[in-house]
Amino acid sequence: MKRLLTVLAAGVPLAAAVYLPTASAAPQNSSSASPFTCAAPSVKAPAGTRVESVTAERLPGGTIHGTGILGGEVSGVPAFCQVTVTLTHPGDNDHAKVRTWLPASGWNGRFQAIGGSAYGAGDGGVGLGTAVKNGYAATTTDAGVGDVLDTGWALDGKGRVNTPLLKNFASRSQHEAAIVGKEVVDAVYGKRAAYSYFTGCSTGGRQGYMEAQRYPDDYDGILADAPAVNWDEFEVATLWPQVVMNNEKTYPSGCALDAFTDAAVKACDSLDGARDGLVNDPERCDFDPRRLIGTKVVCDGKELTITAADAAVVRKIWDGPRTPSGKKLWSGVPVGADLKGLAGTTEPDADGTVQGAPFQVPALWVQLWLEKDPSFDLSTITYSRFTQLFKQSQAEYDKVIGTDDPDLSAFRRSGGKLLTWHGSADPFIPTQGTVEYRKQVEREMGGAKRVDDFYRLFLAPGTDHCGLNGTDGSADGLAALTTWVEHGKAPRTLPATLVDASGRQVGRDLCAYPQVLRYKGHGDTSAATSFTCVSPSRH
C-alpha cells in the first residue's frame, strides 16, 4: 500500500500547486473591483444541470491537510473564502461538488482549475491551498465520485456500469466546474479573472486534454502532464505484466527486476553522448534482457540466479501487449522505468508460493468496467482473453473516456495553449502513448510547425510518473505556460531538475518534441548548459 500511495500521490497535480509563476508575472490591475465579501453568490446552473445548493465559508488558512488516502499538507495558506456549489443532472441522481477557494487578499487576477488522480476527479485540498498561497482563485470538482481508489460508484445496484457518473468523471463535470468556478470568481470579486488555466497530471492530465478536445473555450492555457489519454487502451495495457507472469508461471523478484532495469540503463546510458545515469530515449535502447541469464543477484541477503524464464518475462513486458498472433496492441513499460510497479508480486507464502500483485488502477478498470464483477480473478486472464478485453475496452469506452481526438482546431482557434511534460521512465502511463497522440495531431492539423504554435510536448529522461511534480525532480510548467499565454513567448525548452540513477540531481533544459538532448562533448554532465537539443535524425 505504501508503494501504491507514493504512485498515486505522484499523480496529484502538484505541478499546478507548487511550481507557480512569481508575483511579477501577475496581470496588471488585478485588484478586486469591489470589497471582498465571503457570501454565497447566486449561481446560474450550467446547461443540463440544476444547482442543489451554494454555501460560502470564510476560512483562516494556515496549514491545510489534504483529504483522502493521499493526505499531504501545505502550510502558510492565507485566509480564503470557500464557495461550494453542488450540481445534479436531473434524472441521473448524481451530486457533484464544485469547490472554489478565493484568497481574501492578494488575488493575482488568475483562475486555476485543478484536476485529479487515478479514479478521483479533483483535488483533496493541498493543490487548492498552494494555489491560494500563490494568489490564485482555484477550483476543483469531485464529479460526484469518490477518492482515488474509491470505485464504489462504478456499478449500479443491478451490476451495470453507472453511465452518468462515468460521464461526469470522463468529461462533463470538469467543464461544468470551469463555468461555475469562473462565475463564482466574478461574483465574489466583482470582476472576471484576467486569465484562466487548467492544471493536472495523470488523470488530471487526461482531463486537461479532454478540455482542449471538447470544451476549447474553457481555458486560456492547459498544463496537462503525464496525461492518461488513450484511457480505454492503456488501462488494459498496463495489466499486461501481470498477464505475462501468470501465463508464463514466472514471477521475477523485485531484486531481479531491478537488475534488469539497472543493466539496461547502464547499456543505453551513453546514447545521448554522455554517461549521466539517464536514458534519453528508451525507444532507441535495444538492450536484450537475455544478456543477464546466469547473473547472480543478492536479494535480502540471499543469492539468486537470473533465469531464462525471468529474461523472457521482462522481454515481453518491455515489448508490450501483443495478440497471440503477434500483432502489437500497445507500448510496453519503457526501458529504464521501475518494473516493480506493474509487475508486482506478493511475499512468498509458507510454501514459498508467489503470486502477482496487480496495480489497482488497471485492475479495477478490468474488474468493474469490463467484467462488471468486483470479484473477477485477474490471474485467470489468458493471452487470448487479454486481447478480447483490450478490444472490448476500445469498443465500449473510447468515445466516453478515450480522450484521443486529434482534432484540436477549435482549441487553436480559441487562442488556447497546451503544454505537457511526460517522464520517459513512466511505468504507469507509457510515454509512447503521449508521443503517438502528438503525432496524430500533427497528421490531422498540418504538420509539426503548425501544431507547435499552440501545443508543445517535453519528455523528461529518467523521470517517473508525474515525477517533475517534486517526487522525482521538478519543472515549472505553469510558469512557462503563463509566459506563453500572457506574453506570447512559446517555450523552446523547459528548464528542469532531474534525478539520475545514482540519486544525484542534475539540470536539464528539456527539449520540445521531437528534438532530443545531446551532450556537447564537454562540460559538467550535471549542468543543463552541457547539453543541447538536436533533431532525432542527428541523435
XYZ file of C-alpha atoms in Angstrom:
539
model
C 0.000 0.000 0.000
C 2.875 2.393 0.742
C 4.188 1.966 -2.820
C 0.689 2.476 -4.197
C 0.164 5.677 -2.217
C 3.505 7.017 -3.446
C 2.491 6.360 -7.029
C -0.936 7.887 -6.623
C 0.494 10.867 -4.802
C 2.708 11.404 -7.810
C -0.478 11.642 -9.831
C -1.782 14.558 -7.805
C -1.452 17.693 -9.928
C 1.175 19.267 -7.709
C 2.707 20.981 -10.701
C -0.286 23.224 -10.598
C 0.143 23.837 -6.936
C 3.854 24.063 -6.316
C 5.634 25.425 -9.367
C 3.882 28.710 -9.929
C 4.950 31.938 -11.611
C 6.374 34.700 -9.452
C 4.277 37.652 -8.401
C 5.960 39.837 -11.008
C 4.234 37.816 -13.723
C 0.746 38.641 -12.409
C -1.672 40.547 -14.650
C -1.816 44.276 -14.175
C -4.751 45.929 -12.363
C -5.734 42.638 -10.787
C -7.106 44.032 -7.536
C -10.742 43.471 -6.700
C -13.273 45.803 -8.275
C -15.409 45.734 -5.106
C -14.844 44.962 -1.393
C -14.218 41.266 -0.728
C -17.242 39.626 0.842
C -17.420 35.906 1.535
C -21.070 35.183 0.912
C -22.912 32.563 -1.105
C -23.404 34.047 -4.569
C -26.247 33.387 -6.929
C -25.068 30.728 -9.394
C -26.625 30.031 -12.759
C -26.784 26.314 -13.442
C -24.715 25.122 -16.438
C -26.771 23.622 -19.253
C -28.201 20.233 -18.352
C -27.722 20.710 -14.605
C -29.584 22.003 -11.592
C -27.968 23.802 -8.656
C -28.823 21.905 -5.477
C -27.021 24.171 -3.024
C -24.496 27.000 -2.692
C -22.577 27.627 0.516
C -19.800 30.028 1.473
C -17.418 29.890 4.416
C -14.538 32.175 5.327
C -11.599 30.070 6.496
C -8.466 31.262 8.302
C -5.953 29.375 6.165
C -2.804 28.273 7.973
C -1.935 24.605 7.409
C -4.221 22.742 5.029
C -4.377 18.966 5.425
C -5.327 17.032 2.309
C -8.309 14.701 2.453
C -8.466 11.112 1.279
C -5.759 8.448 1.278
C -3.231 10.767 -0.374
C -3.302 13.233 2.508
C -0.409 15.695 2.402
C -0.376 19.219 3.719
C 0.586 22.758 2.823
C 1.349 25.494 5.350
C 1.290 29.253 5.212
C -2.013 29.469 3.368
C -3.662 32.889 3.773
C -7.304 33.380 4.724
C -9.693 32.460 1.948
C -13.351 32.080 1.091
C -14.562 28.599 0.204
C -17.628 28.526 -2.022
C -19.144 25.088 -2.600
C -21.705 24.568 -5.344
C -23.456 21.215 -5.613
C -24.814 20.293 -9.035
C -27.034 17.482 -10.233
C -28.078 16.290 -13.664
C -31.854 15.795 -13.373
C -32.699 12.128 -13.671
C -29.141 10.935 -13.016
C -29.268 11.044 -9.209
C -25.747 12.471 -9.024
C -24.353 15.163 -6.740
C -21.157 16.804 -7.968
C -19.476 19.349 -5.709
C -17.522 22.250 -7.191
C -15.252 23.905 -4.620
C -13.713 27.296 -5.271
C -11.147 28.847 -2.927
C -10.680 32.595 -3.225
C -7.877 34.416 -1.373
C -9.241 37.172 0.865
C -6.406 39.451 -0.270
C -3.646 39.404 -2.858
C -5.618 37.770 -5.667
C -3.368 37.750 -8.736
C -6.265 38.052 -11.173
C -5.944 34.492 -12.420
C -8.272 31.487 -12.241
C -6.884 27.955 -11.922
C -8.775 24.671 -12.083
C -7.098 21.578 -10.654
C -7.558 18.012 -11.869
C -7.495 14.660 -10.141
C -5.611 11.383 -9.781
C -6.492 7.750 -10.547
C -10.294 7.498 -10.034
C -10.516 10.777 -8.125
C -11.737 13.666 -10.255
C -10.385 16.532 -8.171
C -8.024 17.851 -5.543
C -8.064 16.961 -1.837
C -7.022 20.418 -0.635
C -3.246 20.575 -0.965
C -3.372 21.807 -4.554
C -6.099 24.317 -3.772
C -4.237 25.569 -0.712
C -0.965 26.037 -2.541
C -2.698 27.799 -5.410
C -4.350 30.217 -2.973
C -0.992 30.713 -1.260
C 0.344 31.860 -4.612
C -2.513 34.254 -5.281
C -4.806 32.156 -7.463
C -8.541 31.697 -7.205
C -8.742 27.910 -7.568
C -11.492 25.425 -8.394
C -11.846 21.667 -8.328
C -14.717 19.203 -8.606
C -15.297 15.744 -7.183
C -17.579 14.924 -10.174
C -19.886 13.126 -7.758
C -17.451 10.197 -7.461
C -15.065 9.171 -4.690
C -11.414 9.249 -3.672
C -8.590 7.993 -5.898
C -9.300 4.280 -5.317
C -12.933 4.600 -4.245
C -14.761 2.954 -7.144
C -17.966 2.086 -5.324
C -19.725 4.286 -7.863
C -18.659 2.238 -10.891
C -21.631 -0.148 -10.941
C -25.245 0.474 -10.033
C -27.424 -1.723 -7.844
C -28.050 -4.086 -10.760
C -24.390 -4.566 -11.582
C -24.453 -2.290 -14.610
C -21.967 0.467 -15.351
C -23.117 3.743 -13.791
C -23.017 5.689 -17.043
C -23.959 9.126 -15.640
C -21.108 9.067 -13.115
C -18.676 7.757 -15.722
C -19.633 10.700 -17.938
C -19.078 13.042 -15.005
C -15.641 11.561 -14.354
C -14.718 11.445 -18.023
C -15.622 14.954 -19.126
C -18.745 16.857 -18.228
C -18.017 17.704 -14.570
C -14.710 19.381 -15.442
C -16.450 21.565 -17.999
C -19.186 22.466 -15.535
C -16.550 23.277 -12.898
C -14.949 25.723 -15.330
C -18.249 27.501 -15.826
C -19.217 27.549 -12.154
C -15.762 28.402 -10.844
C -15.370 31.423 -13.101
C -18.896 32.558 -12.244
C -18.091 32.368 -8.522
C -14.866 34.354 -9.021
C -16.759 37.040 -10.900
C -19.459 37.221 -8.212
C -17.131 37.330 -5.194
C -14.508 39.708 -6.574
C -16.845 41.744 -8.734
C -14.726 41.161 -11.822
C -13.760 38.326 -14.125
C -10.387 36.610 -13.971
C -7.935 38.042 -16.481
C -6.694 34.557 -17.434
C -7.893 31.027 -16.786
C -5.765 27.882 -16.543
C -6.283 24.158 -16.062
C -3.550 22.137 -14.380
C -3.234 18.421 -13.751
C -1.117 15.292 -14.038
C -2.086 11.685 -14.782
C -5.902 11.648 -14.546
C -5.613 15.424 -14.282
C -3.553 15.430 -17.464
C -6.241 13.453 -19.250
C -8.864 15.893 -18.018
C -6.817 18.738 -19.469
C -6.669 17.079 -22.880
C -10.397 16.405 -22.742
C -10.982 20.094 -22.091
C -8.910 21.015 -25.153
C -10.732 18.448 -27.280
C -14.353 19.003 -26.236
C -14.526 22.376 -24.492
C -11.906 24.500 -26.283
C -13.135 27.818 -24.905
C -12.895 26.945 -21.206
C -9.231 27.840 -20.623
C -6.545 30.136 -21.976
C -3.860 27.636 -21.040
C -3.767 23.954 -20.102
C -0.867 22.278 -18.295
C -1.583 18.559 -18.736
C 1.291 16.341 -17.622
C 1.832 12.558 -17.948
C -1.692 12.554 -19.401
C -3.856 9.449 -19.119
C -5.061 9.851 -22.697
C -5.979 6.724 -24.676
C -7.575 5.661 -21.374
C -9.555 2.773 -22.841
C -6.367 1.246 -24.248
C -3.544 1.979 -21.834
C -5.548 0.977 -18.739
C -5.899 -2.539 -20.094
C -2.350 -2.484 -21.467
C -0.851 -1.787 -18.054
C -2.244 -5.082 -16.782
C -0.033 -6.859 -19.350
C 2.927 -7.525 -16.992
C 0.626 -9.482 -14.678
C -0.853 -11.410 -17.605
C 2.651 -12.316 -18.781
C 3.799 -13.537 -15.352
C 0.643 -15.566 -14.808
C 0.756 -17.211 -18.226
C 4.484 -17.897 -18.098
C 4.157 -19.028 -14.464
C 7.257 -16.982 -13.660
C 7.356 -14.194 -11.066
C 10.753 -12.439 -11.018
C 11.644 -10.966 -7.641
C 11.880 -7.229 -7.148
C 15.667 -7.541 -6.948
C 15.755 -9.381 -10.265
C 13.558 -6.777 -11.923
C 15.815 -4.011 -10.620
C 18.824 -5.872 -12.014
C 17.297 -5.845 -15.500
C 16.477 -2.140 -15.252
C 19.925 -1.226 -13.951
C 21.628 -3.228 -16.697
C 19.528 -1.594 -19.407
C 20.231 1.907 -18.086
C 23.946 1.143 -17.976
C 23.922 -0.248 -21.522
C 21.943 2.629 -23.058
C 23.126 5.498 -20.862
C 25.611 6.893 -23.385
C 23.214 7.039 -26.348
C 22.957 10.808 -25.805
C 26.734 11.153 -25.799
C 27.220 11.226 -22.030
C 27.293 8.744 -19.203
C 24.957 10.627 -16.920
C 22.782 7.888 -15.451
C 19.840 8.792 -17.670
C 18.405 7.028 -20.720
C 17.481 9.884 -23.011
C 15.349 7.906 -25.473
C 14.129 4.496 -24.224
C 12.725 3.682 -27.679
C 16.287 3.504 -29.003
C 17.524 1.225 -26.235
C 17.910 -2.290 -27.642
C 19.255 -3.981 -24.521
C 18.396 -7.683 -24.603
C 17.411 -8.986 -21.160
C 18.750 -12.413 -22.100
C 22.224 -10.970 -21.538
C 21.600 -11.313 -17.799
C 20.816 -15.031 -17.823
C 23.036 -16.704 -15.248
C 23.866 -13.468 -13.438
C 23.928 -13.660 -9.638
C 21.833 -11.139 -7.671
C 21.828 -10.689 -3.906
C 18.313 -10.145 -2.594
C 17.562 -9.756 1.116
C 20.862 -11.408 1.942
C 20.219 -14.374 -0.344
C 21.891 -15.019 -3.672
C 19.700 -15.844 -6.636
C 20.415 -16.507 -10.290
C 18.669 -14.754 -13.170
C 16.962 -17.424 -15.263
C 15.980 -17.647 -18.909
C 12.342 -17.570 -17.757
C 12.962 -14.278 -15.900
C 14.510 -12.763 -19.018
C 11.622 -13.947 -21.192
C 9.096 -12.268 -18.895
C 10.989 -8.965 -18.846
C 11.394 -9.073 -22.620
C 7.629 -9.401 -23.072
C 6.924 -6.626 -20.575
C 9.282 -4.190 -22.318
C 7.930 -5.173 -25.729
C 4.341 -4.533 -24.665
C 0.990 -6.229 -25.260
C 0.557 -8.333 -28.367
C -2.177 -10.584 -29.703
C -1.494 -14.328 -29.732
C -0.642 -13.931 -33.428
C 1.976 -11.288 -32.622
C 0.178 -8.063 -33.546
C 1.240 -5.213 -31.273
C -1.606 -3.691 -29.255
C 0.185 -1.051 -27.169
C 3.543 0.115 -25.871
C 5.197 -1.698 -23.008
C 6.881 -0.397 -19.875
C 9.694 1.933 -21.036
C 13.225 0.633 -20.623
C 14.639 2.343 -17.542
C 11.291 2.536 -15.731
C 10.706 0.712 -12.447
C 9.259 -2.668 -13.426
C 8.003 -3.404 -9.917
C 5.078 -1.005 -10.258
C 3.174 -3.138 -12.763
C 4.993 -6.458 -12.248
C 4.447 -6.505 -8.515
C 4.245 -9.778 -6.614
C 3.162 -10.961 -3.195
C 5.540 -12.102 -0.473
C 6.159 -15.881 -0.581
C 3.647 -17.830 1.497
C 4.534 -20.710 3.823
C 5.071 -22.994 0.829
C 7.204 -20.415 -0.956
C 4.454 -19.685 -3.480
C 4.467 -16.206 -5.053
C 1.556 -14.594 -6.871
C 1.090 -11.484 -8.916
C 0.008 -8.259 -7.196
C -1.652 -6.080 -9.863
C -1.519 -2.305 -9.734
C -5.000 -1.367 -8.568
C -5.912 1.225 -11.182
C -5.892 -1.093 -14.246
C -7.074 -3.982 -12.078
C -10.214 -2.085 -11.101
C -10.820 -0.981 -14.684
C -10.871 -4.577 -15.906
C -12.848 -5.956 -12.975
C -15.515 -3.255 -12.832
C -15.902 -1.608 -16.204
C -15.106 -4.605 -18.400
C -16.043 -7.737 -16.433
C -18.641 -5.902 -14.282
C -17.582 -8.215 -11.461
C -15.583 -6.870 -8.469
C -14.510 -10.409 -7.560
C -13.209 -11.335 -11.019
C -9.925 -13.252 -10.725
C -7.396 -11.380 -12.853
C -4.909 -14.248 -12.661
C -7.140 -16.299 -14.972
C -6.664 -13.964 -17.953
C -5.047 -15.815 -20.855
C -3.279 -14.096 -23.732
C -6.354 -14.601 -25.901
C -8.679 -13.243 -23.227
C -6.399 -10.241 -22.768
C -6.760 -9.372 -26.460
C -10.539 -9.656 -26.150
C -10.572 -7.350 -23.117
C -8.393 -4.800 -24.887
C -10.745 -4.688 -27.873
C -13.811 -4.650 -25.627
C -12.474 -1.623 -23.777
C -11.885 0.181 -27.061
C -15.376 -0.602 -28.340
C -17.257 0.305 -25.149
C -15.314 3.280 -23.820
C -13.250 5.052 -26.472
C -15.904 7.666 -27.214
C -16.644 8.158 -23.500
C -13.187 8.424 -21.954
C -10.624 7.639 -24.664
C -9.571 11.312 -24.787
C -7.702 10.710 -28.047
C -9.426 13.014 -30.567
C -6.568 14.582 -32.586
C -8.653 17.448 -33.943
C -7.668 20.426 -31.787
C -8.581 23.017 -34.397
C -11.250 24.647 -32.213
C -8.782 24.949 -29.339
C -6.254 26.538 -31.671
C -8.852 28.987 -32.993
C -9.767 29.942 -29.426
C -6.157 31.018 -28.841
C -5.568 28.308 -26.226
C -2.139 26.899 -25.395
C -1.456 23.299 -24.340
C 1.782 22.329 -22.598
C 2.735 18.823 -21.477
C 5.732 17.157 -19.879
C 5.962 13.398 -19.522
C 8.657 11.288 -17.869
C 10.355 8.859 -20.224
C 10.652 6.350 -17.351
C 6.939 6.405 -16.531
C 5.927 2.806 -15.733
C 2.210 3.529 -15.316
C 1.309 5.572 -18.402
C 3.556 4.604 -21.321
C 5.220 7.749 -22.640
C 4.862 6.486 -26.202
C 1.086 6.855 -25.939
C 1.507 10.611 -25.474
C 4.038 10.748 -28.316
C 1.696 8.863 -30.646
C -1.155 11.233 -29.795
C 1.052 14.220 -30.615
C 1.910 12.588 -33.977
C -1.781 12.081 -34.689
C -2.461 15.770 -34.009
C 0.327 16.708 -36.427
C -1.163 14.497 -39.161
C -4.627 15.913 -38.504
C -3.615 19.566 -38.368
C -0.969 20.117 -40.994
C 2.377 19.218 -39.502
C 4.627 19.864 -36.540
C 5.221 23.584 -37.108
C 1.518 24.422 -37.132
C 0.931 22.322 -34.006
C 3.880 23.926 -32.206
C 2.009 27.229 -32.383
C -0.361 26.052 -29.641
C 0.753 22.633 -28.341
C 4.194 21.639 -27.054
C 5.390 18.398 -25.538
C 8.515 17.889 -23.417
C 9.915 14.466 -22.495
C 11.941 14.130 -19.287
C 14.704 11.479 -19.321
C 14.768 9.060 -16.394
C 11.650 10.568 -14.826
C 8.922 8.534 -13.125
C 5.160 9.053 -13.307
C 4.374 12.712 -12.590
C 7.915 12.877 -11.221
C 8.582 16.503 -12.087
C 5.953 17.421 -9.510
C 8.748 17.123 -6.988
C 8.745 13.377 -6.373
C 11.447 12.655 -8.947
C 12.639 16.100 -9.987
C 10.935 19.392 -10.721
C 9.892 21.689 -13.550
C 7.955 24.956 -13.577
C 5.497 24.094 -16.319
C 2.893 26.610 -15.223
C 5.373 29.490 -15.327
C 6.269 28.536 -18.914
C 2.590 28.279 -19.791
C 1.630 31.670 -18.337
C 4.523 33.304 -20.185
C 3.281 31.714 -23.397
C -0.364 32.667 -22.827
C 0.144 36.162 -21.453
C 3.242 37.303 -23.329
C 3.197 35.195 -26.483
C 6.597 33.631 -25.791
C 6.432 29.927 -26.648
C 8.807 27.721 -24.622
C 11.625 26.329 -26.771
C 12.892 24.367 -23.773
C 11.552 23.597 -20.305
C 14.132 24.017 -17.523
C 14.008 21.049 -15.161
C 15.849 19.338 -12.356
C 16.112 15.594 -12.918
C 17.347 12.772 -10.697
C 19.842 10.343 -12.238
C 20.275 6.640 -11.482
C 22.534 7.376 -8.514
C 20.038 9.777 -6.941
C 22.019 12.883 -7.897
C 20.110 15.993 -9.011
C 21.079 17.247 -12.454
C 19.934 20.211 -14.516
C 18.417 19.786 -17.969
C 16.625 22.089 -20.370
C 14.056 19.650 -21.733
C 13.635 19.795 -25.494
C 10.375 20.495 -27.253
C 9.326 17.330 -29.077
C 10.584 15.935 -31.413
C 14.025 17.280 -30.515
C 16.157 15.318 -28.041
C 19.008 16.143 -25.688
C 22.590 15.623 -26.829
C 25.765 16.093 -24.809
C 28.017 18.790 -26.325
C 31.086 16.665 -25.646
C 32.467 18.775 -22.848
C 31.325 20.250 -19.549
C 29.769 19.011 -16.316
C 27.127 16.369 -17.076
C 25.040 17.660 -14.154
C 24.708 21.097 -15.815
C 21.991 21.904 -18.323
C 24.418 24.055 -20.318
C 26.425 20.934 -21.248
C 23.564 19.644 -23.389
C 21.823 20.902 -26.489
C 18.662 19.994 -28.389
C 19.061 18.239 -31.744
C 16.693 16.658 -34.221
C 16.243 12.897 -33.846
C 17.996 12.334 -37.179
C 21.197 13.764 -35.689
C 20.893 11.879 -32.424
